[in-house]
Coordinates of C-alpha atoms in Angstrom, one line a residue:
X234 CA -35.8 73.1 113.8
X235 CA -34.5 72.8 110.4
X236 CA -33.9 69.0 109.3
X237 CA -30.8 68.1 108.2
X238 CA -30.6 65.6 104.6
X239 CA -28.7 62.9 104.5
X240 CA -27.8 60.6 102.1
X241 CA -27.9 56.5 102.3
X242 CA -24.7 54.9 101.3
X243 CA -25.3 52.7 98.6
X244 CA -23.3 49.4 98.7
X245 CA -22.1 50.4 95.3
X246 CA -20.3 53.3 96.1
X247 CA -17.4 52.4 98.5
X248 CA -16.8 50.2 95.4
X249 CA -16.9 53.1 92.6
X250 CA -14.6 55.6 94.8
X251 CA -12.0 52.6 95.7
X252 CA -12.0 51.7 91.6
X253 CA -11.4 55.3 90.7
X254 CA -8.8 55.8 93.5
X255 CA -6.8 52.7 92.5
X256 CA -7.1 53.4 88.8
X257 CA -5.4 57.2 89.7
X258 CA -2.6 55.6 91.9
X259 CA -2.3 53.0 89.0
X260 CA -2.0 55.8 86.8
X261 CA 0.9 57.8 89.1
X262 CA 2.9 54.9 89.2
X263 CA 3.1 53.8 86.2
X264 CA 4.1 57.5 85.0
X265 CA 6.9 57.7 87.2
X266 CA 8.2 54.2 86.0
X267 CA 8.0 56.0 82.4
X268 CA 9.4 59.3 83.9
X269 CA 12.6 57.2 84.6
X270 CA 12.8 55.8 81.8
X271 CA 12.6 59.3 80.2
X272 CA 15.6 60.1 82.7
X273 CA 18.0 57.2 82.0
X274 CA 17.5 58.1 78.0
X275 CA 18.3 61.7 78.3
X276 CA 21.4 60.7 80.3
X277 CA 22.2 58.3 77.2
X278 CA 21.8 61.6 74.8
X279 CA 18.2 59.9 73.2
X280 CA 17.3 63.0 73.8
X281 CA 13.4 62.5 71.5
X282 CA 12.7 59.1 73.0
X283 CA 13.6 60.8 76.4
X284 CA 10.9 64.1 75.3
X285 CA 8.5 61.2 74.2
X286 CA 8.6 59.4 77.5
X287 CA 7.8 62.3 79.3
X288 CA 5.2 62.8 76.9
X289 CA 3.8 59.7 77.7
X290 CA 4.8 60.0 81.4
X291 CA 2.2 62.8 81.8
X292 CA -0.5 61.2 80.0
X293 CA -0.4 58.4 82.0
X294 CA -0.7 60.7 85.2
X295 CA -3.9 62.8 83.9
X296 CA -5.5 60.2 81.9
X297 CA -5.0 57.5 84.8
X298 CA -6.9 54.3 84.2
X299 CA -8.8 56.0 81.1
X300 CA -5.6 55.3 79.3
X301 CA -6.4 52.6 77.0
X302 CA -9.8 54.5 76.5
X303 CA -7.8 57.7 75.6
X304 CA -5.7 55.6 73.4
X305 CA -8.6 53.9 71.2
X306 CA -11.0 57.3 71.2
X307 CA -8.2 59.2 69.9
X308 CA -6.9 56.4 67.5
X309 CA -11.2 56.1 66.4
X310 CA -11.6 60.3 65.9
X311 CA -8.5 61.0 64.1
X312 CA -8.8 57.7 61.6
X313 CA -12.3 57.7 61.1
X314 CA -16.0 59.9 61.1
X315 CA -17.6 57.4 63.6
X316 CA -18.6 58.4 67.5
X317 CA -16.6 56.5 70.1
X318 CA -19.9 56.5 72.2
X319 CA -22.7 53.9 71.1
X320 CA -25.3 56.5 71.9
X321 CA -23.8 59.1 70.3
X322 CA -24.1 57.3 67.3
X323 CA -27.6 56.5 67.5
X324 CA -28.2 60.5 68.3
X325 CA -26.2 61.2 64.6
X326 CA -28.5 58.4 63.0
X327 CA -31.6 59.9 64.4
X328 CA -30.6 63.4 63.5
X329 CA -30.1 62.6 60.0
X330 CA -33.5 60.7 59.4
X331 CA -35.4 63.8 61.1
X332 CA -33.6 66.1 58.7
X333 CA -34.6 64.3 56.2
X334 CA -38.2 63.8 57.3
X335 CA -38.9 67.5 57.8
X336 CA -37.1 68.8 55.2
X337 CA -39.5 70.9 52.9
X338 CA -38.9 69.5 49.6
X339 CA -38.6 72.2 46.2
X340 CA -38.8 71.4 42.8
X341 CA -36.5 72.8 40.1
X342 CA -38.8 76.0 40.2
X343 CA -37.9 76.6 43.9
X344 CA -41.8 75.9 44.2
X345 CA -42.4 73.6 47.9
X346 CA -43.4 70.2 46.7
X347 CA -43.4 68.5 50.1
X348 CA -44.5 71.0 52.6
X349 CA -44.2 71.2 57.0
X350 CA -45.8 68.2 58.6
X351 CA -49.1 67.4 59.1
X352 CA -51.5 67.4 62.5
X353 CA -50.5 64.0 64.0
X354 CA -48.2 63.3 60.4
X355 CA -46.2 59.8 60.9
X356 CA -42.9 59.8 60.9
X357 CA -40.5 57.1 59.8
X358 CA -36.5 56.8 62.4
X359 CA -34.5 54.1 62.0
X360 CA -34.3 51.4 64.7
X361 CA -32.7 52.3 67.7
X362 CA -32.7 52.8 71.3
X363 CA -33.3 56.5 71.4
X364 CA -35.7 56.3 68.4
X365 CA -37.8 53.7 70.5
X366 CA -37.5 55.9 73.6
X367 CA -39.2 59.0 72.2
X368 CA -41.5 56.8 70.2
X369 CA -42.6 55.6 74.0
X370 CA -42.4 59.5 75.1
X371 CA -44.3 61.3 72.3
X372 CA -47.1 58.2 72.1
X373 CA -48.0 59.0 76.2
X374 CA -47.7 62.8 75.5
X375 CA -45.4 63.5 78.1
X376 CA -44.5 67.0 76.5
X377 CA -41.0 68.6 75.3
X378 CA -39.1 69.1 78.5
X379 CA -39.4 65.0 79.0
X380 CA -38.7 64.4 74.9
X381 CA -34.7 66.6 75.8
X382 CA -34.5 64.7 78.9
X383 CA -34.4 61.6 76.9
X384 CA -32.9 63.0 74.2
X385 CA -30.0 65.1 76.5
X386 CA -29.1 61.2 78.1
X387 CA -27.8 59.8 74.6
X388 CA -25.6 63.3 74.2
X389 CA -24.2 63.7 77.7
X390 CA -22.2 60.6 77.8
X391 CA -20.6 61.3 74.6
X392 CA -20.0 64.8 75.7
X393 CA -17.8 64.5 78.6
X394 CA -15.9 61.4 77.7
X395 CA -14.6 64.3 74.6
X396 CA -14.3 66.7 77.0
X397 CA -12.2 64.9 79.4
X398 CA -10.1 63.6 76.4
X399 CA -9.3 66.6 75.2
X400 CA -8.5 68.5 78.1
X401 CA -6.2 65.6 79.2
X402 CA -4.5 66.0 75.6
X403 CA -4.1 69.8 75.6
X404 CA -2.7 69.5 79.0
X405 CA 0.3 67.1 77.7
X406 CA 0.4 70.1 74.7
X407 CA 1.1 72.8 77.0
X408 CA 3.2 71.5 79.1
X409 CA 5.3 69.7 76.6
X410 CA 7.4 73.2 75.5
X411 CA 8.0 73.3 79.3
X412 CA 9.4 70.5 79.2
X413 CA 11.8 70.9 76.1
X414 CA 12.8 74.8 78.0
X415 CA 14.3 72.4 81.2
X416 CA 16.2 70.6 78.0
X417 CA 17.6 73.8 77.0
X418 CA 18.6 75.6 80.2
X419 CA 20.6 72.2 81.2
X420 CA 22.3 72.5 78.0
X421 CA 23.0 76.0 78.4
X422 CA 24.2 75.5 81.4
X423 CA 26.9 72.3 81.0
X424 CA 27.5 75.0 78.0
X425 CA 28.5 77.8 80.5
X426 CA 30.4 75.4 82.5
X427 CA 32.7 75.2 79.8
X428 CA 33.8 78.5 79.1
X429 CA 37.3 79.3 79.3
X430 CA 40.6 80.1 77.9
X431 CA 40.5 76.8 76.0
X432 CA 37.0 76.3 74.9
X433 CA 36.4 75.3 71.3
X434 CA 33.7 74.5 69.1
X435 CA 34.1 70.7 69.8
X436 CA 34.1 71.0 73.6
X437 CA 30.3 73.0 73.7
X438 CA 29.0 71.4 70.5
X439 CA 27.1 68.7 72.5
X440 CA 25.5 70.8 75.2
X441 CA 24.3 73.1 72.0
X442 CA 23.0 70.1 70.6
X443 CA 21.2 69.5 74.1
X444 CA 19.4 72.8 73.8
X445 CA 18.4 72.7 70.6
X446 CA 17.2 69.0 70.5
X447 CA 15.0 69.4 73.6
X448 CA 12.9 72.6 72.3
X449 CA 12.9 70.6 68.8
X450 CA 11.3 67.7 69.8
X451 CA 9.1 69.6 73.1
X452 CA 7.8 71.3 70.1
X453 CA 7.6 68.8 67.6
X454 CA 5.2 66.9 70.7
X455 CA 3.3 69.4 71.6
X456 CA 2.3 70.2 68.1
X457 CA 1.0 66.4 68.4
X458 CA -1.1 66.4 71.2
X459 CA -2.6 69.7 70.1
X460 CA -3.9 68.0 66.3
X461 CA -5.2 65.4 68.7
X462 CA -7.0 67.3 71.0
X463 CA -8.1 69.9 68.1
X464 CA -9.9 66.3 66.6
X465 CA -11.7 66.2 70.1
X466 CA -13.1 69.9 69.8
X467 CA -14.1 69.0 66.2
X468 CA -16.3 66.3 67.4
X469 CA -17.7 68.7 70.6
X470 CA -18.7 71.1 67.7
X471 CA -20.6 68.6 65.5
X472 CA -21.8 66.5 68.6
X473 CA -23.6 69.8 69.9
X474 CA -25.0 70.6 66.3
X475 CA -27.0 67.2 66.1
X476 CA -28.2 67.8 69.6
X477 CA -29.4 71.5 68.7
X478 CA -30.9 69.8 65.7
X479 CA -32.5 67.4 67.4
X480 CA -33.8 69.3 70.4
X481 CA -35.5 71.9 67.7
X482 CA -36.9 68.7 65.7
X483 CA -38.1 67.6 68.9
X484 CA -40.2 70.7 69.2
X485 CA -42.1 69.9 66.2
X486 CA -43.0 66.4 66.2
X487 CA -44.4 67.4 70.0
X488 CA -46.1 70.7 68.3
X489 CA -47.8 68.3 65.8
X490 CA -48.4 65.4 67.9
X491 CA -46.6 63.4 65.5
X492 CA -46.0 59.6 65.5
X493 CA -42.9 58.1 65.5
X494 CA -42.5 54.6 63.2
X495 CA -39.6 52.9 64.0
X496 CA -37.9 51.3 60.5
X497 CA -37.9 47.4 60.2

């Protein structure tokens, strides 16, 4: 009779479901309180503050209690060069020094000066927690697959917290045109409603200026959130370069049984 697995709750977990729960519901509500607002400034003919609350209506909803972390990350990648993940950082760091470490070196001839590493070469990272972790790794031998396990850990983390970002992002950038189309076919239609054997120019100048306001600024937004989100794929891209650098550098110190010197 085939045994069935079953998993022991952890005391820990109730807590981590409830947490995420209550930061989504925190997240809903708040993004209808902001989805009114939106409301009461269309009604006042604001009709950009009323797009940008909605904007900011349907962040809220998708980005839930990862707001503020939304907020910052984005703020960090479009401002600055720098990882938003600690470990990410020390993977770019480490990258770097084993660039520079195995680079062959020429001289002005094109002649190799400096050539591949040695059998058991030493080789000088700077000081960090990955560095020190496949210092630990390579000294007991434990082979390659362990060496990307280790080294996989410090990219993960950074991956999907870009990941979510920018799906959240480009989520508000598509829908955003939607959006500014319900702006127009309300205008277009108070527009319609005022067809007759006296309309003039004055009488369906502000529903025209409904219509074109809302796809305006519905565009104008979702071009925003798109350059946002574009900065999150830019980082994906280079994040996943340094890990297919590293991963291949890995290779070689293992290949070579090379020792890793951690940098005072």
């Amino acid at each position: 009779m085939a045994k069935t697995s079953q998993r022991i709750a952890l005391p820990g977990d109730a807590l981590a479901h409830d947490t995420g729960a209550s930061a989504g519901a925190l997240g809903l509500l708040i993004a209808i309180a902001v989805f009114a607002i939106a409301i009461v400034c269309f009604v006042a003919e604001s009709y950009f503050l009323s797009m940008l609350a909605v904007s900011i209506a349907l962040l809220c909803y998708v980005a839930g209690g990862e707001m503020i972390k939304l907020v910052q990350s984005s703020l960090t990648v479009f401002f600055s060069s720098r990882h938003v993940v600690e470990n990410a950082v020390h993977l770019g760091n480490t990258v770097a020094a084993l660039r520079k470490a195995l680079y062959m070196k020429r001289d002005d001839q094109g002649n190799i000066k400096l050539g591949p590493i040695d059998e058991g070469a030493p080789i000088k990272l700077p000081d960090n927690p990955l560095v020190r972790e496949l210092q630990s790794v390579l000294r007991h031998k434990k082979g390659q697959e362990y060496t990307e396990y280790v080294a996989h850990h410090y990219y993960v983390d950074c991956r999907e917290r870009y990941d979510h970002f920018h799906a959240h992002l480009e989520f508000v950038a598509n829908v955003m045109p939607l959006f500014g189309l319900i702006g127009t076919v309300i205008g277009l239609i108070g527009m319609f409603d005022r067809l007759g054997s006296n309309t003039s120019v004055e009488n369906l100048a502000p529903e025209l200026a409904i219509s074109l306001q809302c796809t305006l600024f519905g565009a104008i937004l979702a071009s925003v959130y798109l350059s946002a989100a574009s900065r999150f794929e830019q980082r994906i891209k280079a994040l996943e370069y340094d890990y297919e650098i590293l991963v291949h550098a890995l290779d070689v110190l293992v290949r070579h049984n090379a020792h890793v010197e951690v940098q005072a």
